[in-house]
């Protein structure tokens, strides 16, 4: 089965096809940028989903209707071509026709009661809840989501994690080819390390190339995480729309900030460490989490943005 690792080859064939049908000289730069995004971020996926398109549009906002309309038109044409080759790719429908100003997505942060409810739900998975071919989800998902929550990892980082990159002797996780194209190492807590040891003893696999693998050795996908959250909402009646798998990374960041504030620690000194741990290339991405805190904690944090600007004047300094 072809994956999105072949998407750039698909794009080159797509351009040749268009030239052959009379569109010579039209570069399709928006579609090319989209193909590069899919290759870099979803290379192991076998199809292109609407969620991938939405993530791309969030990262590449357009300033007016004309550029947005041109981008959607190119992406739509390219997606149709992918489908014609026998692969599945979401084709933007009419809802994507008109440009809308980008609105900031506010993630939903679970409180302690809701967090317990979520993990109780995962821990209570039974074979009755799942198709037989998915039976090992009851072993995999409780650990996978705890790793996202306890280590602040992006969903794709957890899904792409290789067994050889998890050092169960020292608790070191080696994260390859991150969203920012930089590798990094992070250290698990002792509790998380203990869970990983128990997971490896329970999870029987003939392959184990991926740390979190399916019975056939393939990695889990973003669609699997989407359906996990959907299953949780259906079973519990938890209908908050802004709750998704990525929220566990946000919770990791905000809970660390809250702990530091409650301990009267200097947030200005600690933020760069959090930024490096989470794999941010721009400290503004870490400062974003300050805005997710309750107002009284934001005031208590006393973040001096002018001071940060004087220390990191280009904002993109690799800290």
CSV table of C-alpha atoms in Angstrom, one decimal:
chain,number,residue,atom,x,y,z
A,1,UNK,CA,0.0,0.0,0.0
A,2,UNK,CA,1.4,3.4,-1.0
A,3,UNK,CA,1.8,6.0,1.8
A,4,UNK,CA,2.1,9.8,1.8
A,5,UNK,CA,5.9,9.2,1.5
A,6,UNK,CA,5.1,8.9,-2.2
A,7,UNK,CA,3.1,12.1,-2.3
A,8,UNK,CA,5.9,14.2,-3.9
A,9,UNK,CA,6.2,11.6,-6.7
A,10,UNK,CA,2.5,11.8,-7.1
A,11,UNK,CA,2.8,15.6,-7.4
A,12,UNK,CA,5.4,15.4,-10.1
A,13,UNK,CA,3.2,12.9,-12.1
A,14,UNK,CA,0.3,15.3,-11.5
A,15,UNK,CA,2.2,18.2,-13.1
A,16,UNK,CA,3.3,16.1,-16.1
A,17,UNK,CA,-0.3,15.0,-16.5
A,18,UNK,CA,-1.5,18.6,-16.5
A,19,UNK,CA,1.2,19.7,-19.0
A,20,UNK,CA,0.1,16.8,-21.2
A,21,UNK,CA,-3.5,18.1,-21.1
A,22,UNK,CA,-2.6,21.7,-22.0
A,23,UNK,CA,-1.8,23.4,-18.7
A,24,UNK,CA,1.9,24.0,-19.5
A,25,UNK,CA,3.6,26.8,-17.5
A,26,UNK,CA,1.1,26.6,-14.5
A,27,UNK,CA,3.3,25.7,-11.5
A,28,UNK,CA,0.5,24.8,-9.0
A,29,UNK,CA,2.6,26.2,-6.1
A,30,UNK,CA,-0.2,26.0,-3.5
A,31,UNK,CA,-0.7,22.3,-4.3
A,32,UNK,CA,3.1,21.7,-4.2
A,33,UNK,CA,3.2,23.3,-0.7
A,34,UNK,CA,0.4,21.0,0.4
A,35,UNK,CA,2.1,17.9,-0.9
A,36,UNK,CA,5.3,18.9,0.9
A,37,UNK,CA,3.3,19.4,4.1
A,38,UNK,CA,1.7,15.9,3.8
A,39,UNK,CA,5.1,14.3,3.1
A,40,UNK,CA,6.8,15.9,6.1
A,41,UNK,CA,3.9,15.5,8.6
A,42,UNK,CA,1.9,12.5,7.5
A,43,UNK,CA,4.4,10.5,5.5
A,44,UNK,CA,3.4,7.1,7.0
A,45,UNK,CA,-0.4,7.6,6.5
A,46,UNK,CA,-2.0,5.7,3.6
A,47,UNK,CA,-4.7,8.3,2.8
A,48,UNK,CA,-5.2,12.1,3.0
A,49,UNK,CA,-8.0,13.1,5.5
A,50,UNK,CA,-9.9,16.3,6.1
A,51,UNK,CA,-8.1,16.7,9.4
A,52,UNK,CA,-4.8,16.9,7.5
A,53,UNK,CA,-6.2,19.6,5.3
A,54,UNK,CA,-7.5,21.5,8.3
A,55,UNK,CA,-4.1,21.3,10.0
A,56,UNK,CA,-2.4,22.6,6.8
A,57,UNK,CA,-4.8,25.5,6.5
A,58,UNK,CA,-4.2,26.4,10.2
A,59,UNK,CA,-0.4,26.5,9.6
A,60,UNK,CA,-0.7,28.3,6.3
A,61,UNK,CA,-3.4,31.0,6.7
A,62,UNK,CA,-4.3,33.2,3.7
A,63,UNK,CA,-4.8,37.0,4.0
A,64,UNK,CA,-7.5,37.4,1.5
A,65,UNK,CA,-10.2,35.6,-0.5
A,66,UNK,CA,-8.3,35.5,-3.7
A,67,UNK,CA,-5.2,33.7,-2.4
A,68,UNK,CA,-7.4,31.4,-0.3
A,69,UNK,CA,-9.6,30.5,-3.3
A,70,UNK,CA,-6.6,29.8,-5.5
A,71,UNK,CA,-5.1,27.6,-2.9
A,72,UNK,CA,-8.3,25.6,-2.4
A,73,UNK,CA,-8.8,25.2,-6.1
A,74,UNK,CA,-5.3,23.8,-6.6
A,75,UNK,CA,-5.6,21.5,-3.6
A,76,UNK,CA,-9.0,20.3,-4.8
A,77,UNK,CA,-7.6,19.5,-8.3
A,78,UNK,CA,-4.6,17.7,-6.8
A,79,UNK,CA,-6.8,15.7,-4.4
A,80,UNK,CA,-9.1,14.6,-7.3
A,81,UNK,CA,-6.0,13.4,-9.2
A,82,UNK,CA,-4.8,11.4,-6.2
A,83,UNK,CA,-8.3,9.7,-6.0
A,84,UNK,CA,-8.0,8.9,-9.7
A,85,UNK,CA,-4.8,7.0,-9.0
A,86,UNK,CA,-6.6,4.6,-6.6
A,87,UNK,CA,-5.6,6.3,-3.4
A,88,UNK,CA,-8.0,8.1,-1.0
A,89,UNK,CA,-7.7,11.8,-0.5
A,90,UNK,CA,-10.2,14.2,1.0
A,91,UNK,CA,-11.5,16.6,-1.7
A,92,UNK,CA,-12.4,20.1,-0.2
A,93,UNK,CA,-16.1,20.6,-0.6
A,94,UNK,CA,-18.1,23.8,-1.0
A,95,UNK,CA,-17.6,24.7,2.6
A,96,UNK,CA,-14.0,25.5,1.8
A,97,UNK,CA,-14.9,27.8,-1.1
A,98,UNK,CA,-15.1,31.0,0.8
A,99,UNK,CA,-12.3,32.5,2.8
A,100,UNK,CA,-12.9,33.1,6.4
A,101,UNK,CA,-10.6,35.0,8.7
A,102,UNK,CA,-8.6,32.6,10.8
A,103,UNK,CA,-10.1,32.1,14.2
A,104,UNK,CA,-7.9,30.9,17.0
A,105,UNK,CA,-8.6,27.3,18.1
A,106,UNK,CA,-8.9,27.1,21.9
A,107,UNK,CA,-8.2,23.6,23.1
A,108,UNK,CA,-10.3,22.1,25.8
A,109,UNK,CA,-8.2,21.3,28.9
A,110,UNK,CA,-9.7,18.5,31.0
A,111,UNK,CA,-10.1,19.0,34.7
A,112,UNK,CA,-9.0,16.3,37.2
A,113,UNK,CA,-12.5,14.7,37.2
A,114,UNK,CA,-12.7,14.6,33.4
A,115,UNK,CA,-9.1,13.4,33.1
A,116,UNK,CA,-9.9,10.5,35.4
A,117,UNK,CA,-13.1,9.7,33.4
A,118,UNK,CA,-11.1,9.6,30.2
A,119,UNK,CA,-8.4,7.2,31.5
A,120,UNK,CA,-11.0,5.1,33.3
A,121,UNK,CA,-12.7,4.7,29.9
A,122,UNK,CA,-9.5,3.6,28.3
A,123,UNK,CA,-8.6,1.2,31.1
A,124,UNK,CA,-12.0,-0.4,30.9
A,125,UNK,CA,-11.7,-1.3,27.2
A,126,UNK,CA,-12.9,-4.8,26.6
A,127,UNK,CA,-13.0,-7.1,23.5
A,128,UNK,CA,-16.7,-6.4,23.3
A,129,UNK,CA,-15.9,-2.7,22.6
A,130,UNK,CA,-13.5,-3.4,19.8
A,131,UNK,CA,-13.3,-5.4,16.5
A,132,UNK,CA,-11.1,-8.5,17.0
A,133,UNK,CA,-8.4,-7.1,14.7
A,134,UNK,CA,-8.2,-4.1,17.0
A,135,UNK,CA,-8.1,-6.1,20.2
A,136,UNK,CA,-4.7,-4.8,21.4
A,137,UNK,CA,-6.0,-1.3,21.6
A,138,UNK,CA,-7.0,-2.1,25.2
A,139,UNK,CA,-3.3,-2.6,25.9
A,140,UNK,CA,-1.9,0.1,23.7
A,141,UNK,CA,-4.2,3.1,24.1
A,142,UNK,CA,-4.0,3.5,27.9
A,143,UNK,CA,-0.2,3.8,27.6
A,144,UNK,CA,-0.1,5.8,24.4
A,145,UNK,CA,-2.4,8.5,25.8
A,146,UNK,CA,-0.6,8.6,29.1
A,147,UNK,CA,2.7,9.1,27.3
A,148,UNK,CA,1.2,12.1,25.4
A,149,UNK,CA,-0.1,13.5,28.7
A,150,UNK,CA,3.0,12.9,30.8
A,151,UNK,CA,5.6,13.7,28.2
A,152,UNK,CA,3.9,16.5,26.3
A,153,UNK,CA,4.5,14.7,22.9
A,154,UNK,CA,2.6,15.5,19.7
A,155,UNK,CA,0.3,12.8,18.5
A,156,UNK,CA,2.4,12.1,15.5
A,157,UNK,CA,5.5,11.8,17.6
A,158,UNK,CA,3.9,9.1,19.7
A,159,UNK,CA,2.5,7.3,16.6
A,160,UNK,CA,5.9,7.4,14.9
A,161,UNK,CA,7.9,6.3,17.9
A,162,UNK,CA,10.1,3.3,17.2
A,163,UNK,CA,10.8,0.6,19.8
A,164,UNK,CA,14.6,1.1,19.4
A,165,UNK,CA,14.1,4.8,20.4
A,166,UNK,CA,12.6,4.0,23.8
A,167,UNK,CA,15.4,3.3,26.4
A,168,UNK,CA,13.7,1.4,29.1
A,169,UNK,CA,16.8,1.3,31.2
A,170,UNK,CA,17.2,5.1,31.6
A,171,UNK,CA,13.7,6.3,30.5
A,172,UNK,CA,15.1,8.2,27.5
A,173,UNK,CA,12.8,8.8,24.5
A,174,UNK,CA,14.5,9.7,21.2
A,175,UNK,CA,12.0,11.6,19.0
A,176,UNK,CA,13.0,11.6,15.3
A,177,UNK,CA,11.9,14.0,12.5
A,178,UNK,CA,9.6,16.2,14.6
A,179,UNK,CA,7.2,18.8,13.3
A,180,UNK,CA,10.1,21.3,13.3
A,181,UNK,CA,12.4,18.9,11.5
A,182,UNK,CA,14.7,18.5,14.5
A,183,UNK,CA,15.4,15.4,16.6
A,184,UNK,CA,15.3,15.6,20.4
A,185,UNK,CA,15.6,13.5,23.5
A,186,UNK,CA,13.2,13.7,26.5
A,187,UNK,CA,13.2,11.8,29.8
A,188,UNK,CA,10.2,10.0,31.2
A,189,UNK,CA,9.1,10.2,34.8
A,190,UNK,CA,9.7,7.1,36.9
A,191,UNK,CA,5.9,6.4,36.9
A,192,UNK,CA,5.7,6.6,33.1
A,193,UNK,CA,8.8,4.4,32.8
A,194,UNK,CA,7.2,1.8,35.0
A,195,UNK,CA,4.0,1.8,32.9
A,196,UNK,CA,6.2,1.3,29.8
A,197,UNK,CA,7.8,-1.7,31.4
A,198,UNK,CA,4.5,-3.2,32.2
A,199,UNK,CA,3.2,-2.4,28.7
A,200,UNK,CA,6.1,-4.3,27.0
A,201,UNK,CA,5.4,-7.3,29.2
A,202,UNK,CA,1.7,-7.3,28.2
A,203,UNK,CA,1.9,-6.3,24.6
A,204,UNK,CA,2.6,-9.4,22.5
A,205,UNK,CA,3.8,-8.6,19.0
A,206,UNK,CA,5.8,-10.5,16.4
A,207,UNK,CA,7.1,-7.2,15.0
A,208,UNK,CA,7.6,-4.3,17.5
A,209,UNK,CA,9.2,-2.0,14.9
A,210,UNK,CA,6.9,0.7,16.3
A,211,UNK,CA,6.5,1.0,20.0
A,212,UNK,CA,2.8,1.3,19.7
A,213,UNK,CA,1.9,-1.2,16.9
A,214,UNK,CA,-1.1,-3.0,15.6
A,215,UNK,CA,-1.3,-6.8,15.6
A,216,UNK,CA,0.0,-6.8,12.0
A,217,UNK,CA,3.0,-4.7,12.9
A,218,UNK,CA,1.7,-1.4,11.4
A,219,UNK,CA,1.7,1.8,13.3
A,220,UNK,CA,-1.5,3.4,14.6
A,221,UNK,CA,-2.7,6.4,12.6
A,222,UNK,CA,-4.2,9.8,13.4
A,223,UNK,CA,-7.6,8.3,12.3
A,224,UNK,CA,-7.2,5.7,15.1
A,225,UNK,CA,-6.8,8.5,17.6
A,226,UNK,CA,-9.7,10.4,16.2
A,227,UNK,CA,-12.0,7.4,16.6
A,228,UNK,CA,-10.7,6.8,20.1
A,229,UNK,CA,-11.8,10.2,21.1
A,230,UNK,CA,-15.1,9.8,19.2
A,231,UNK,CA,-15.7,6.5,21.0
A,232,UNK,CA,-15.0,8.1,24.4
A,233,UNK,CA,-17.5,10.9,23.7
A,234,UNK,CA,-20.1,8.5,22.5
A,235,UNK,CA,-19.8,6.2,25.5
A,236,UNK,CA,-19.6,9.0,28.2
A,237,UNK,CA,-21.8,11.7,26.6
A,238,UNK,CA,-18.8,14.1,26.8
A,239,UNK,CA,-19.6,16.4,23.8
A,240,UNK,CA,-17.1,19.2,24.1
A,241,UNK,CA,-16.1,19.9,20.5
A,242,UNK,CA,-12.7,21.3,21.2
A,243,UNK,CA,-11.4,18.2,22.9
A,244,UNK,CA,-9.1,16.1,20.7
A,245,UNK,CA,-5.9,14.1,21.1
A,246,UNK,CA,-3.6,17.1,20.8
A,247,UNK,CA,-5.1,18.6,23.9
A,248,UNK,CA,-3.0,16.2,26.1
A,249,UNK,CA,0.1,18.1,24.9
A,250,UNK,CA,-1.5,21.4,25.9
A,251,UNK,CA,-2.4,20.0,29.3
A,252,UNK,CA,1.2,18.9,29.9
A,253,UNK,CA,2.4,22.5,29.2
A,254,UNK,CA,-0.3,24.3,31.3
A,255,UNK,CA,0.0,21.9,34.2
A,256,UNK,CA,3.7,22.5,34.4
A,257,UNK,CA,3.2,26.2,34.3
A,258,UNK,CA,0.5,26.0,37.0
A,259,UNK,CA,2.8,24.0,39.2
A,260,UNK,CA,5.6,26.5,38.9
A,261,UNK,CA,3.3,29.4,39.6
A,262,UNK,CA,1.9,27.7,42.7
A,263,UNK,CA,5.5,27.1,43.9
A,264,UNK,CA,6.4,30.7,43.3
A,265,UNK,CA,9.1,29.8,40.8
A,266,UNK,CA,10.5,32.2,38.2
A,267,UNK,CA,8.5,31.4,35.0
A,268,UNK,CA,10.8,33.6,32.9
A,269,UNK,CA,13.7,31.4,33.8
A,270,UNK,CA,11.9,28.1,33.3
A,271,UNK,CA,10.0,28.7,30.1
A,272,UNK,CA,13.1,28.1,27.9
A,273,UNK,CA,13.5,24.6,29.4
A,274,UNK,CA,9.9,23.8,28.7
A,275,UNK,CA,10.3,25.1,25.2
A,276,UNK,CA,13.3,22.8,24.5
A,277,UNK,CA,11.6,19.8,26.1
A,278,UNK,CA,8.5,20.3,23.9
A,279,UNK,CA,10.5,20.8,20.7
A,280,UNK,CA,9.5,24.4,20.0
A,281,UNK,CA,11.8,26.3,17.7
A,282,UNK,CA,10.3,29.7,18.7
A,283,UNK,CA,9.7,30.6,22.3
A,284,UNK,CA,6.5,32.4,21.3
A,285,UNK,CA,5.0,28.9,20.8
A,286,UNK,CA,5.7,28.2,24.5
A,287,UNK,CA,4.4,31.6,25.6
A,288,UNK,CA,1.1,30.7,23.9
A,289,UNK,CA,0.3,28.4,26.9
A,290,UNK,CA,0.3,31.3,29.2
A,291,UNK,CA,-2.9,32.5,27.5
A,292,UNK,CA,-4.6,29.2,28.3
A,293,UNK,CA,-4.2,29.7,32.0
A,294,UNK,CA,-7.0,31.1,34.2
A,295,UNK,CA,-6.8,34.9,34.5
A,296,UNK,CA,-5.6,35.0,38.1
A,297,UNK,CA,-2.7,32.6,37.2
A,298,UNK,CA,-1.8,34.7,34.2
A,299,UNK,CA,-1.4,37.7,36.4
A,300,UNK,CA,0.5,35.7,39.0
A,301,UNK,CA,2.9,34.4,36.3
A,302,UNK,CA,4.2,38.0,35.7
A,303,UNK,CA,5.7,37.2,32.3
A,304,UNK,CA,7.8,40.0,31.1
A,305,UNK,CA,7.5,39.7,27.3
A,306,UNK,CA,9.8,42.8,26.7
A,307,UNK,CA,12.5,40.9,28.7
A,308,UNK,CA,12.0,37.9,26.5
A,309,UNK,CA,12.3,40.0,23.4
A,310,UNK,CA,15.6,41.5,24.6
A,311,UNK,CA,17.0,38.0,25.3
A,312,UNK,CA,15.7,36.4,22.1
A,313,UNK,CA,15.4,39.4,19.7
A,314,UNK,CA,14.7,37.2,16.6
A,315,UNK,CA,12.1,35.0,18.4
A,316,UNK,CA,13.3,32.1,16.4
A,317,UNK,CA,16.5,31.5,18.3
A,318,UNK,CA,17.0,27.7,18.9
A,319,UNK,CA,17.0,27.5,22.7
